[in-house]
Coordinates of C-alpha atoms and ligand atoms in Angstrom, one line a residue:
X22 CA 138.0 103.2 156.3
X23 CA 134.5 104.0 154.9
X24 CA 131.6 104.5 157.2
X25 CA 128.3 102.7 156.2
X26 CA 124.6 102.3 157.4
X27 CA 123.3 100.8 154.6
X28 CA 125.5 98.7 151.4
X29 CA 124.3 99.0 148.3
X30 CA 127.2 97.0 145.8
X31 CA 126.5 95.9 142.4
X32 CA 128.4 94.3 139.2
X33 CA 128.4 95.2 135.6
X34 CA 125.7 93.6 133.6
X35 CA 126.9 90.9 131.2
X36 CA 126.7 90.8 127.5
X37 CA 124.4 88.1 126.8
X38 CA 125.9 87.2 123.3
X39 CA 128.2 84.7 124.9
X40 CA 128.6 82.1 127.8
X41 CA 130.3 83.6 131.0
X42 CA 134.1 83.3 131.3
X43 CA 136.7 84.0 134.3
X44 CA 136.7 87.7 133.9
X45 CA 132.8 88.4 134.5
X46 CA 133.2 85.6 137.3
X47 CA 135.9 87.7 139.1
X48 CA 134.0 91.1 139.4
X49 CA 131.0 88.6 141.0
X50 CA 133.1 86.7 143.9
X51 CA 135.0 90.1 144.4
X52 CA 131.2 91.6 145.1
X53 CA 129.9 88.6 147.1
X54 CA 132.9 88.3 149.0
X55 CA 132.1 92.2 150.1
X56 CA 128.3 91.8 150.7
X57 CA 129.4 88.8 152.3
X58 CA 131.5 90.9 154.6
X59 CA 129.5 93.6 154.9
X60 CA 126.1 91.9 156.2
X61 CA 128.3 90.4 159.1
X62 CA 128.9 93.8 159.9
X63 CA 125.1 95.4 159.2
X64 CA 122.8 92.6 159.2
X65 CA 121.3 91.1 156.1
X66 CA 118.7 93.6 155.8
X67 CA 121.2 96.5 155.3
X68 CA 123.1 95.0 152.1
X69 CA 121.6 94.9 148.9
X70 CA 123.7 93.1 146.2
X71 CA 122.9 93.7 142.2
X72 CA 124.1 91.6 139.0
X73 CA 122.5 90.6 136.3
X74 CA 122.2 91.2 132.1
X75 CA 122.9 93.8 129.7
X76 CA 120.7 92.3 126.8
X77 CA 120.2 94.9 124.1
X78 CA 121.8 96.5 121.3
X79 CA 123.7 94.8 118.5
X80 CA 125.7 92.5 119.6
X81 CA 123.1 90.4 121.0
X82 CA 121.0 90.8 118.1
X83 CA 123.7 89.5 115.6
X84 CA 124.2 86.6 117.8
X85 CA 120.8 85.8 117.5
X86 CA 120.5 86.1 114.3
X87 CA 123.5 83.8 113.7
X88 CA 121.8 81.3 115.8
X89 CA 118.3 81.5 114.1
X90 CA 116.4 82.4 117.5
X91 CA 114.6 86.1 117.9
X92 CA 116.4 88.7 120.7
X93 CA 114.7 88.1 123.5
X94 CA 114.6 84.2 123.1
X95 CA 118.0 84.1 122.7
X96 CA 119.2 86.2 126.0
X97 CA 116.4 84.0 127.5
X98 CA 118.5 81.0 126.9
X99 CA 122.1 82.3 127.9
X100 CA 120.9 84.0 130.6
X101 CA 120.5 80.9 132.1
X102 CA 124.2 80.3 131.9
X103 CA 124.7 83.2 134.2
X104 CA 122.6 82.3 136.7
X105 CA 123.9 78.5 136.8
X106 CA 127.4 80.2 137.3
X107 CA 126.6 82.6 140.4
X108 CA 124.6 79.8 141.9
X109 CA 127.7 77.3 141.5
X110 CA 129.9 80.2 142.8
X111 CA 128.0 80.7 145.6
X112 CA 127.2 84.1 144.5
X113 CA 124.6 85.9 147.0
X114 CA 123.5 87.9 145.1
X115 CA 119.6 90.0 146.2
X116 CA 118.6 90.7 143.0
X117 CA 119.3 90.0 139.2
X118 CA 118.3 92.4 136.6
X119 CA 117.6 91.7 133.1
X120 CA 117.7 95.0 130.9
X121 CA 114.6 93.5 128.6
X122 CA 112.9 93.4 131.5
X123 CA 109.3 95.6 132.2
X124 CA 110.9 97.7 135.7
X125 CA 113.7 98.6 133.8
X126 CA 111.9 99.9 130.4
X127 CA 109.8 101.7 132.2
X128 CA 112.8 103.6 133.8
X129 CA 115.1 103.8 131.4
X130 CA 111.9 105.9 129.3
X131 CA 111.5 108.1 132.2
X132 CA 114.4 109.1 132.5
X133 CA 114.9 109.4 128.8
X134 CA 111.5 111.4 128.5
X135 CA 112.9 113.4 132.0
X136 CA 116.2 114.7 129.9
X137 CA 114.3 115.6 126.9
X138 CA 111.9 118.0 128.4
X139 CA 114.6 119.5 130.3
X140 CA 116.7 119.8 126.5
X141 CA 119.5 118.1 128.1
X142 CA 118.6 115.4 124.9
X143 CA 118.6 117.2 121.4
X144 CA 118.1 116.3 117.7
X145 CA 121.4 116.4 115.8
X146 CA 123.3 114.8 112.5
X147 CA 126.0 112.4 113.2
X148 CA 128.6 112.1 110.9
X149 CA 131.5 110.0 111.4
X150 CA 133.3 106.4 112.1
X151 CA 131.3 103.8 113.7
X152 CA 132.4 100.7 115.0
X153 CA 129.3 98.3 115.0
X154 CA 130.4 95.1 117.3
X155 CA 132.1 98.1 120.1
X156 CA 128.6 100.3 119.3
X157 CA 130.9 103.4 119.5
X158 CA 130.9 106.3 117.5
X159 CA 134.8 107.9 116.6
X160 CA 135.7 111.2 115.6
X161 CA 138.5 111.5 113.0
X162 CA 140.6 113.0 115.6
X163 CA 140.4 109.5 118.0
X164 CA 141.3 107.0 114.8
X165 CA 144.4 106.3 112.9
X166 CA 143.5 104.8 109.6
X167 CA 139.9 103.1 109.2
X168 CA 140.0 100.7 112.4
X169 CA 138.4 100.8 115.6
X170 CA 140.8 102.1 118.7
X171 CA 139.5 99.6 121.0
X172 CA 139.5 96.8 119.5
X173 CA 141.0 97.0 115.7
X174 CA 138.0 96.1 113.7
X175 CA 137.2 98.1 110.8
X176 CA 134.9 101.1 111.3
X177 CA 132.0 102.1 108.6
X178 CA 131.1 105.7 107.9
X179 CA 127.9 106.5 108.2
X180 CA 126.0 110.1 108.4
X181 CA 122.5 109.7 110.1
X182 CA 120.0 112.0 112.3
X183 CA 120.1 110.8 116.1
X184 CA 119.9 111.9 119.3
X185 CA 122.4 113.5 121.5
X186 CA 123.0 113.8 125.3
X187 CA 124.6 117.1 126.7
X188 CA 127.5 115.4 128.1
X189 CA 130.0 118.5 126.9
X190 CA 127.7 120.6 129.2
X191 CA 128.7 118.8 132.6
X192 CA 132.3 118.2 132.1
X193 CA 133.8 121.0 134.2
X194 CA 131.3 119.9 137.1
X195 CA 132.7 116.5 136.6
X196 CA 136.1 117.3 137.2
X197 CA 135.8 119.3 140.4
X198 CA 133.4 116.7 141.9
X199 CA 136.6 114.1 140.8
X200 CA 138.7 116.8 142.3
X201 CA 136.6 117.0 145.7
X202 CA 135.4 113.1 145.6
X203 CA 138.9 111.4 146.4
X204 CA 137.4 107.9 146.6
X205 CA 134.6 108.6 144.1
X206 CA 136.9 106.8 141.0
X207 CA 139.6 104.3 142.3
X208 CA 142.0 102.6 142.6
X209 CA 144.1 106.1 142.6
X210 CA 145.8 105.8 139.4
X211 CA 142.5 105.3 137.2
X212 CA 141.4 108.4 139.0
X213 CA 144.0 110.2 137.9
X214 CA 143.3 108.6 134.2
X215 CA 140.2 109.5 134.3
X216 CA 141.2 113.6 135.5
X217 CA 143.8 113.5 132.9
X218 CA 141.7 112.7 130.2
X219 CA 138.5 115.5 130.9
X220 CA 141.2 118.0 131.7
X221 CA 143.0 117.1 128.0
X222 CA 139.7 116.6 125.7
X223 CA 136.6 118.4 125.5
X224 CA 133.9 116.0 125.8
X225 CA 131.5 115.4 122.6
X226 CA 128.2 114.3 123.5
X227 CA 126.8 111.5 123.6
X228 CA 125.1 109.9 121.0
X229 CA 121.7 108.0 122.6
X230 CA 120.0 107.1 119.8
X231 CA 120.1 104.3 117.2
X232 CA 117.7 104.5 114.2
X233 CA 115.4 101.5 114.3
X234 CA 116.2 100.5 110.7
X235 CA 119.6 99.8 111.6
X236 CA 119.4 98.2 115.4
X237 CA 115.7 97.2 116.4
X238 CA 116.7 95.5 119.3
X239 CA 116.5 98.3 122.0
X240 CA 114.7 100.5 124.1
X241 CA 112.1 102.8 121.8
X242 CA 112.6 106.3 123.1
X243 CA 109.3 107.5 124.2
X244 CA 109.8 111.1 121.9
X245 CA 110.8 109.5 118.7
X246 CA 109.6 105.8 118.0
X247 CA 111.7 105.5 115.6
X248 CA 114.6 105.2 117.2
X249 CA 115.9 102.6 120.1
X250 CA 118.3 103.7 123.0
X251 CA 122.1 103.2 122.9
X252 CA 122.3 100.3 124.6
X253 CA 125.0 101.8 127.4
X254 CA 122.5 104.5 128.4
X255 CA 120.1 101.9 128.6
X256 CA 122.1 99.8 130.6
X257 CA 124.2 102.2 133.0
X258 CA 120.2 102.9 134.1
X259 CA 119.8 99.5 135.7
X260 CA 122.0 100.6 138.5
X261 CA 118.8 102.8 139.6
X262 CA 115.6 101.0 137.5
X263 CA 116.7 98.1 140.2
X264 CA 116.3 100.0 143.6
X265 CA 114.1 102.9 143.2
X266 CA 111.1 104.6 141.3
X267 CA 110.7 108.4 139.9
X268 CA 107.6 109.8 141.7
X269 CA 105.2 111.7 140.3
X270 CA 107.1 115.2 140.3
X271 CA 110.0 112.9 138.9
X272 CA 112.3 112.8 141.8
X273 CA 114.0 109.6 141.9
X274 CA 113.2 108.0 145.0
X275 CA 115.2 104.7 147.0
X276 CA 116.0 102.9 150.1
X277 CA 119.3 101.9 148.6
X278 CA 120.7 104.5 146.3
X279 CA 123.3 105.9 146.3
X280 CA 125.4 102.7 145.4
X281 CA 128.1 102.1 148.0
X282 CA 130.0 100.5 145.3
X283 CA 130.1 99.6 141.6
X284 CA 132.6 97.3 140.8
X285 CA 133.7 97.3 137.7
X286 CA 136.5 95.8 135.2
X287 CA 138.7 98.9 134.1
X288 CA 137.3 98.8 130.5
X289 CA 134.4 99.9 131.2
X290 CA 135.8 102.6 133.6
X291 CA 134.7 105.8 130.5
X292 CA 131.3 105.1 130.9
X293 CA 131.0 104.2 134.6
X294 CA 132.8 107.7 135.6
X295 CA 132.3 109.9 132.9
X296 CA 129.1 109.1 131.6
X297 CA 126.9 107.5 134.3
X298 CA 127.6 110.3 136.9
X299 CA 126.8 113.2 134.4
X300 CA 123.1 111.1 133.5
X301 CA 122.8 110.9 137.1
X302 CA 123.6 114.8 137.9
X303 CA 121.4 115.7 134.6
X304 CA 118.6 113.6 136.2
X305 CA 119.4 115.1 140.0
X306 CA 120.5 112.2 141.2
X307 CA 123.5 111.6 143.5
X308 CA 126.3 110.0 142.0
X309 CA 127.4 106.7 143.3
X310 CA 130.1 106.5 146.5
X311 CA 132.8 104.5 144.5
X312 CA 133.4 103.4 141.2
X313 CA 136.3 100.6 141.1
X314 CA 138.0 99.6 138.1
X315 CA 139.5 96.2 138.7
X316 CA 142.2 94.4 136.0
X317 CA 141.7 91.9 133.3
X318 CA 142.8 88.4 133.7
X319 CA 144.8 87.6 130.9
X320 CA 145.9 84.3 129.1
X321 CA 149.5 84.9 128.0
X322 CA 149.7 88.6 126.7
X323 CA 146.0 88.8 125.8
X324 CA 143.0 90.0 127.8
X325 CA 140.7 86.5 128.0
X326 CA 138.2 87.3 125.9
X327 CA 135.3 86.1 123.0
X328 CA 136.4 87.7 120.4
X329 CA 140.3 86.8 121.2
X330 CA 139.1 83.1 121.4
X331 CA 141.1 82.2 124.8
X332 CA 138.4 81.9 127.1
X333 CA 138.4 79.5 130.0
X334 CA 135.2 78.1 131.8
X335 CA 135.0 79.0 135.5
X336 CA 132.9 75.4 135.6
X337 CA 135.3 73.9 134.0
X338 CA 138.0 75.4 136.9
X339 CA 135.6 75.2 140.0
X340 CA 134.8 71.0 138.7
X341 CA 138.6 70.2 139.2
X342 CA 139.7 72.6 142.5
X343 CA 136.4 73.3 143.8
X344 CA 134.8 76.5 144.3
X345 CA 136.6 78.1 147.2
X346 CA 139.8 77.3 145.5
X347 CA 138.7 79.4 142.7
X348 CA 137.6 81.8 144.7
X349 CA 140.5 82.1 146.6
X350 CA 142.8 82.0 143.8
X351 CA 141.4 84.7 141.9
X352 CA 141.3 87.3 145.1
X353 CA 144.4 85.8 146.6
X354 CA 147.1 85.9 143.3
X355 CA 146.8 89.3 142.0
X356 CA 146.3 92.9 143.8
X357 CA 142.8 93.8 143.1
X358 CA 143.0 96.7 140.4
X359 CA 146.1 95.4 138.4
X360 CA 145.8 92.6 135.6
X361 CA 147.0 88.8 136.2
X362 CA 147.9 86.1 134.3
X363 CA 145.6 82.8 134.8
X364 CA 147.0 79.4 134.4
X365 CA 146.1 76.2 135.9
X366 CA 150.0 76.0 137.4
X367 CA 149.1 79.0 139.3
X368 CA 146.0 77.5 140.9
X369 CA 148.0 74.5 141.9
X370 CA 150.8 76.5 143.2
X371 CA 148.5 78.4 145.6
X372 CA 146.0 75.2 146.2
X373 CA 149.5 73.0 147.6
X374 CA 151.4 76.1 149.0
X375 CA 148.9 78.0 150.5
X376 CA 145.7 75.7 151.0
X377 CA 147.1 71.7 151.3
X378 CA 150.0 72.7 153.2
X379 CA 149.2 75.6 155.4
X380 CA 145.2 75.7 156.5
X381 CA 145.0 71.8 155.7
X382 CA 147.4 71.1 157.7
X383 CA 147.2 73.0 160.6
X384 CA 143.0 72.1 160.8
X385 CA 143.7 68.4 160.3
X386 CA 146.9 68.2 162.5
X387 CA 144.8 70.0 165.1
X388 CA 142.0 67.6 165.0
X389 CA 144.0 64.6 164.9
X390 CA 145.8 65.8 168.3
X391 CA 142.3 65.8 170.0
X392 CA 141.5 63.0 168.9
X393 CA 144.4 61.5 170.1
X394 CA 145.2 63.2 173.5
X395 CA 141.3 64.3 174.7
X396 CA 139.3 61.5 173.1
X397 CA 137.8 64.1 171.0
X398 CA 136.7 66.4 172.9
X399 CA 137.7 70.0 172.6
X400 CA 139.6 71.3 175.6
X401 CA 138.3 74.5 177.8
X402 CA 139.6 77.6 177.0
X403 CA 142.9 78.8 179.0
X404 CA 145.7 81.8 178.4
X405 CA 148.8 80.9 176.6
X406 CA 152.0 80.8 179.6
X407 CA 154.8 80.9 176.8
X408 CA 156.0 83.7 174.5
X409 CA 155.1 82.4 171.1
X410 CA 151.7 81.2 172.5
X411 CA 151.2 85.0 173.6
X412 CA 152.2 86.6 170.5
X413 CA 150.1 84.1 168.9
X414 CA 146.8 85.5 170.6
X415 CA 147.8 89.1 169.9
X416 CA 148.0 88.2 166.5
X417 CA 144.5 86.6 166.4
X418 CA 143.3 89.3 168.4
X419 CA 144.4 92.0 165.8
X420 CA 142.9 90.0 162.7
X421 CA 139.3 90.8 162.7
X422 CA 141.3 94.8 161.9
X423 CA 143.5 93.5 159.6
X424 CA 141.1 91.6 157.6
X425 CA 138.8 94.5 157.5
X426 CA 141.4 95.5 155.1
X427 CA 139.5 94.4 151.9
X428 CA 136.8 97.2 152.6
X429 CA 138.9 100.0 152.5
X430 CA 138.5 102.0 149.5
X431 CA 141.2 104.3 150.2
X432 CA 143.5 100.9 150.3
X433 CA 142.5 99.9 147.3
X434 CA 139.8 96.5 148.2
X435 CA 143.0 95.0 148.8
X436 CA 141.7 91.3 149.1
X437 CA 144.7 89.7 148.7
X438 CA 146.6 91.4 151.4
X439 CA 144.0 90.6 154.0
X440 CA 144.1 87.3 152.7
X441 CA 147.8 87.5 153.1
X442 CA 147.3 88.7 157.0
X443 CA 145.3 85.5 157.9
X444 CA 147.6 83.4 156.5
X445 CA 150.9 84.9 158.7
X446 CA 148.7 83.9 161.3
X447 CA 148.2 80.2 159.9
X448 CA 152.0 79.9 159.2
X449 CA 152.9 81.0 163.0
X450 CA 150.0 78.3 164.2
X451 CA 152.5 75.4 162.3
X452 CA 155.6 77.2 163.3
X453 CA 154.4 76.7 166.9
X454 CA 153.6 72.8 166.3
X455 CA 156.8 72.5 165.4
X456 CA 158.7 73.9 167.5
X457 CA 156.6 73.1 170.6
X458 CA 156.5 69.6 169.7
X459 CA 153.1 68.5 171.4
X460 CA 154.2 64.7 171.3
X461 CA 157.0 65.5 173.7
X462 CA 154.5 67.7 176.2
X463 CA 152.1 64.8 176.2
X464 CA 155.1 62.0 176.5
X465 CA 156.3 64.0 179.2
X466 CA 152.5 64.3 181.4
X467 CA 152.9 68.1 181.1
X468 CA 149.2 68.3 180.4
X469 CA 148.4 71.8 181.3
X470 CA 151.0 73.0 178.8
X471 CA 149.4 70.4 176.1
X472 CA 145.9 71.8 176.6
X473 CA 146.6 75.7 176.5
X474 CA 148.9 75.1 173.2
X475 CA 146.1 72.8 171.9
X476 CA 143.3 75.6 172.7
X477 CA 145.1 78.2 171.3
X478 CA 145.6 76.3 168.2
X479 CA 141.6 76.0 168.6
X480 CA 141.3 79.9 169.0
X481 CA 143.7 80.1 165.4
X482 CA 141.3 78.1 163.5
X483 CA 138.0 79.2 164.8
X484 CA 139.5 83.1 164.0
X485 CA 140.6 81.8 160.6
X486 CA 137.2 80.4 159.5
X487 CA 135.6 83.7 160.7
X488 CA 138.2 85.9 158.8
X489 CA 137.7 83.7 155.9
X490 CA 134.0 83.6 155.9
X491 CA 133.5 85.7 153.3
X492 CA 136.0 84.7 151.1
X493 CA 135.3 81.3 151.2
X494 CA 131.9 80.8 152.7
X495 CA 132.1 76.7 152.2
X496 CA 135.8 76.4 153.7
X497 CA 134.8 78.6 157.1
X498 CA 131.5 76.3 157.2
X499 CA 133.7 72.8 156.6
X500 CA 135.6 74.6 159.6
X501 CA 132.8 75.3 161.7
X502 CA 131.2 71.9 161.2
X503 CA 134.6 70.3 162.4
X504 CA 135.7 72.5 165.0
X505 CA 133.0 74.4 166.0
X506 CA 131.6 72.9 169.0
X507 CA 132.3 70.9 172.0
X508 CA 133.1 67.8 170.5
X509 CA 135.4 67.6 167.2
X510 CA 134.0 65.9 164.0
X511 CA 136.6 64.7 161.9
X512 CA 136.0 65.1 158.0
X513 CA 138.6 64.3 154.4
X514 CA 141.3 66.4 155.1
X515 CA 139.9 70.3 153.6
X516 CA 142.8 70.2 150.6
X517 CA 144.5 67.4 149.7
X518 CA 147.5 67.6 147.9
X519 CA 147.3 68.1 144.2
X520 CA 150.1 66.3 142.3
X521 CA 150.3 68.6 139.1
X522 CA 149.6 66.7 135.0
Ligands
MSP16 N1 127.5 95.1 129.3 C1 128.7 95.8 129.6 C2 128.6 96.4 131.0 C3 127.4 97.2 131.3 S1 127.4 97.7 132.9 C4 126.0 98.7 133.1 C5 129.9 94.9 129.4 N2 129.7 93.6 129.5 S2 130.8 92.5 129.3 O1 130.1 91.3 129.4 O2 131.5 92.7 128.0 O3 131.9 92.7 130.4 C6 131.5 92.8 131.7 C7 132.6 92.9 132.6 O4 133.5 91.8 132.5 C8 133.4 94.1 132.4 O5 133.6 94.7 133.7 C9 134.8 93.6 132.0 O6 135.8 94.4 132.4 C10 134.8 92.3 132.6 N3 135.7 91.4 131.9 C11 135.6 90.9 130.7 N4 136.8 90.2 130.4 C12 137.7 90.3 131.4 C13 138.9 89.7 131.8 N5 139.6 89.0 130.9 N6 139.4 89.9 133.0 C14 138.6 90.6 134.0 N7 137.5 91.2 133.7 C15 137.1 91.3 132.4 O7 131.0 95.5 129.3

């Protein structure tokens, strides 16, 4: 288990040239559901939580073209769709940073002007494949035939003068801080990816410039006006333009950096760990703690994507199960780090299974006894006599540990198995209605009996809502409101029952 004062976690920036699907929604309740966490366990004041937009470079400026609208007034409208998402998600996010925005310019040009003085940025002639909707440059040794490796599209040749970042320069620093940074890149097997590739290729440099006359819709670099910034050294910055300041003998200067955590998904995992810690040594500034490479959410065999076509709206999921059964399906089904398929079958699966029948059911089955048998009102605490009851309050005892779980970067963020860990304890709660039959204890005036199985089931829920609090901030408050004081207050049942189309 990591050791932390402070939390600094962020999210990749989203692509403005399209609305928000379930994939960028996933790497933002996976990151609220740890600052969540996390400011239970430091305070509010010691978590800072970063999303926001990557708004730049071509992509966005074709879309806006296509829709008639100038750059900046077309991220200004589908940015909106971004923030409408995290504020129906319940994202808590502290801060939201838009790359065409004045703090981040400013930065991005410092650091830029920073490299350049040093000659860590030089003049050069590119010649080679480019793929324009990836903005990636190939080499004829990375492409079979004339398309693009990532994503198939036909690449253009083109032969320009740009500007060039010493990546090649830093690789074999790179790999020994890989080598002596265990949980800098995980989970483990994308570290290894990652090792296996910088040991196997000799890193090219990276091309940061893109002449105006060809992409306008950038950051000007403040030594040649001509040209604008590559849009992923431009955004990779925002990570520090957010939190901190150079000072005036260009030290870079935060309460928050280095990042705790940047959650990422694992396509993006190159630039993240290869590029971005390089910039950040070039420019003496620590690298981040962790960089985690989660799956994709696929529909069928294909990643969900725009340019696949298969996208599903998170609204559209969250307006018929609600948000904490979104929430909870998407860190609950799949092992943070691999890929999972997303259909609405699964959701309903999980929502009768694991929600209607389990948690439901225990909170509602518990209310309705106190109603029944104390008017109400909650019954004082008292120790379990019976084995089962016993076990039962070791297990609730242990679960605050166990669902720590989901901040252990050596284990992976493993959400689902702490997820998995509360829920052992719901299912032994409903074992232990059924099999202790309450109805008989209170038919049979063994009241003492009836009120320490009854508080325990009390203690279960309470421990539950706590354990879940992050997860699914809305459930543990539904909880709370219910069964949180001295008197219950009955509600709908939490989840009921979906009967599957
Ligand atoms: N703008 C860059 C990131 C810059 S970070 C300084 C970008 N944007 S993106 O909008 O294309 O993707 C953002 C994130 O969404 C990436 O982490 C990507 O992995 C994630 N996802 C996009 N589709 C996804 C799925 N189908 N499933 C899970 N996550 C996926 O890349």
């Amino acid at each position: 288990m990591m050791s932390f004062k402070k939390f600094y976690i962020t999210t990749p920036l989203y692509y403005v040239n399209a609305s928000p699907h379930i994939g960028h929604s996933y790497t933002n309740i996976a990151a609220d559901t740890l600052a969540r966490y996390m400011r239970g366990c430091l305070g509010r004041d010691n978590v800072w939580f970063l999303t926001g937009t990557d708004e730049h470079g071509q992509k966005i400026q074709k879309a806006a073209a296509e829709a008639g609208l100038a750059p900046q007034e077309f991220a200004d409208m589908t940015v909106r769709q971004f923030r409408e998402l995290w504020e129906r998600l319940n994202i808590s996010y502290n801060d939201f940073i838009r790359t065409s925005e004045p703090r981040h310019i400013s930065i991005v040009q410092k650091a830029l002007e920073i490299l350049y003085n040093k000659g860590d940025i030089y003049q050069g002639k590119y010649e080679g494949w480019y793929c324009t909707p990836c903005e990636t440059f190939w080499v004829e040794s990375q492409i079979t035939g004339q398309s693009c490796p990532d994503c198939n599209r036909p690449l253009e040749k083109i032969s320009e003068k740009n500007y060039f970042f010493k990546l090649s320069a830093y690789q074999q620093w790179l790999i020994r801080y890989i080598q002596d940074n265990p949980l800098f890149i995980g989970p483990k097997f994308r570290r290894n990816e990652v090792l296996s590739f910088l040991k196997l290729n000799r890193l090219n440099d990276l091309c940061i410039s893109r002449p105006k006359e060809r992409l306008s819709w950038g950051i000007p670099l403040p030594f040649s006006p001509d040209y604008v910034t590559y849009v992923w050294f431009d955004a990779l910055l925002n990570y520090i333009s957010a939190v901190g300041h150079f000072d005036k003998d260009n030290r870079y200067v935060s309460k928050w950096w280095p990042a705790d955590l940047h959650l990422i998904g694992k396509d993006i995992l190159r630039q993240h760990a290869v590029y971005w810690p390089i910039m950040l040594k070039a420019l003496e500034i620590e690298p981040p703690r962790t960089v985690f490479a989660h799956g994709w959410w696929m529909t069928g065999e294909d990643k969900m994507s725009k340019s696949r076509g298969n996208v599903i709206s998170p609204l559209e999921m969250v307006d018929r199960f609600g948000i904490d059964v979104y929430r909870y399906f998407l860190l609950r089904d799949v092992p943070f780090g691999l890929d999972g398929n997303f259909s609405e079958e699964a959701i309903i699966k999980r929502f009768n299974a694991d929600l209607a029948n389990d948690l439901g059911n225990l909170v509602y089955r518990t209310l309705t006894m106190i109603e029944k048998y104390y008017a109400g009102e909650i019954p004082q605490r008292c120790k379990a006599s019976d084995v089962e009851g016993k076990s039962i309050e070791a297990a609730i005892e242990r679960l605050s540990g166990v669902c720590a779980k989901f901040l252990d970067a050596a284990a992976d963020f493993n959400f689902g198995a702490s997820l998995e860990a509360i829920w052992k304890v719901v299912n032994m709660a409903n074992k232990y209605v059924e099999e202790k039959k309450p109805w008989n204890l209170a038919k049979q005036n063994k009241s003492d009996e009836l009120k320490a199985f009854i508080r325990l089931l009390v203690e279960v829920i309470r421990k539950v809502a706590e354990g879940i609090s992050a997860s699914m901030p809305l459930t543990a408050e539904a909880i709370k409101e219910q069964l949180g004081s001295e008197r219950i207050k009955k509600g709908k049942p939490l989840f009921p029952r979906i009967d599957s189309r």
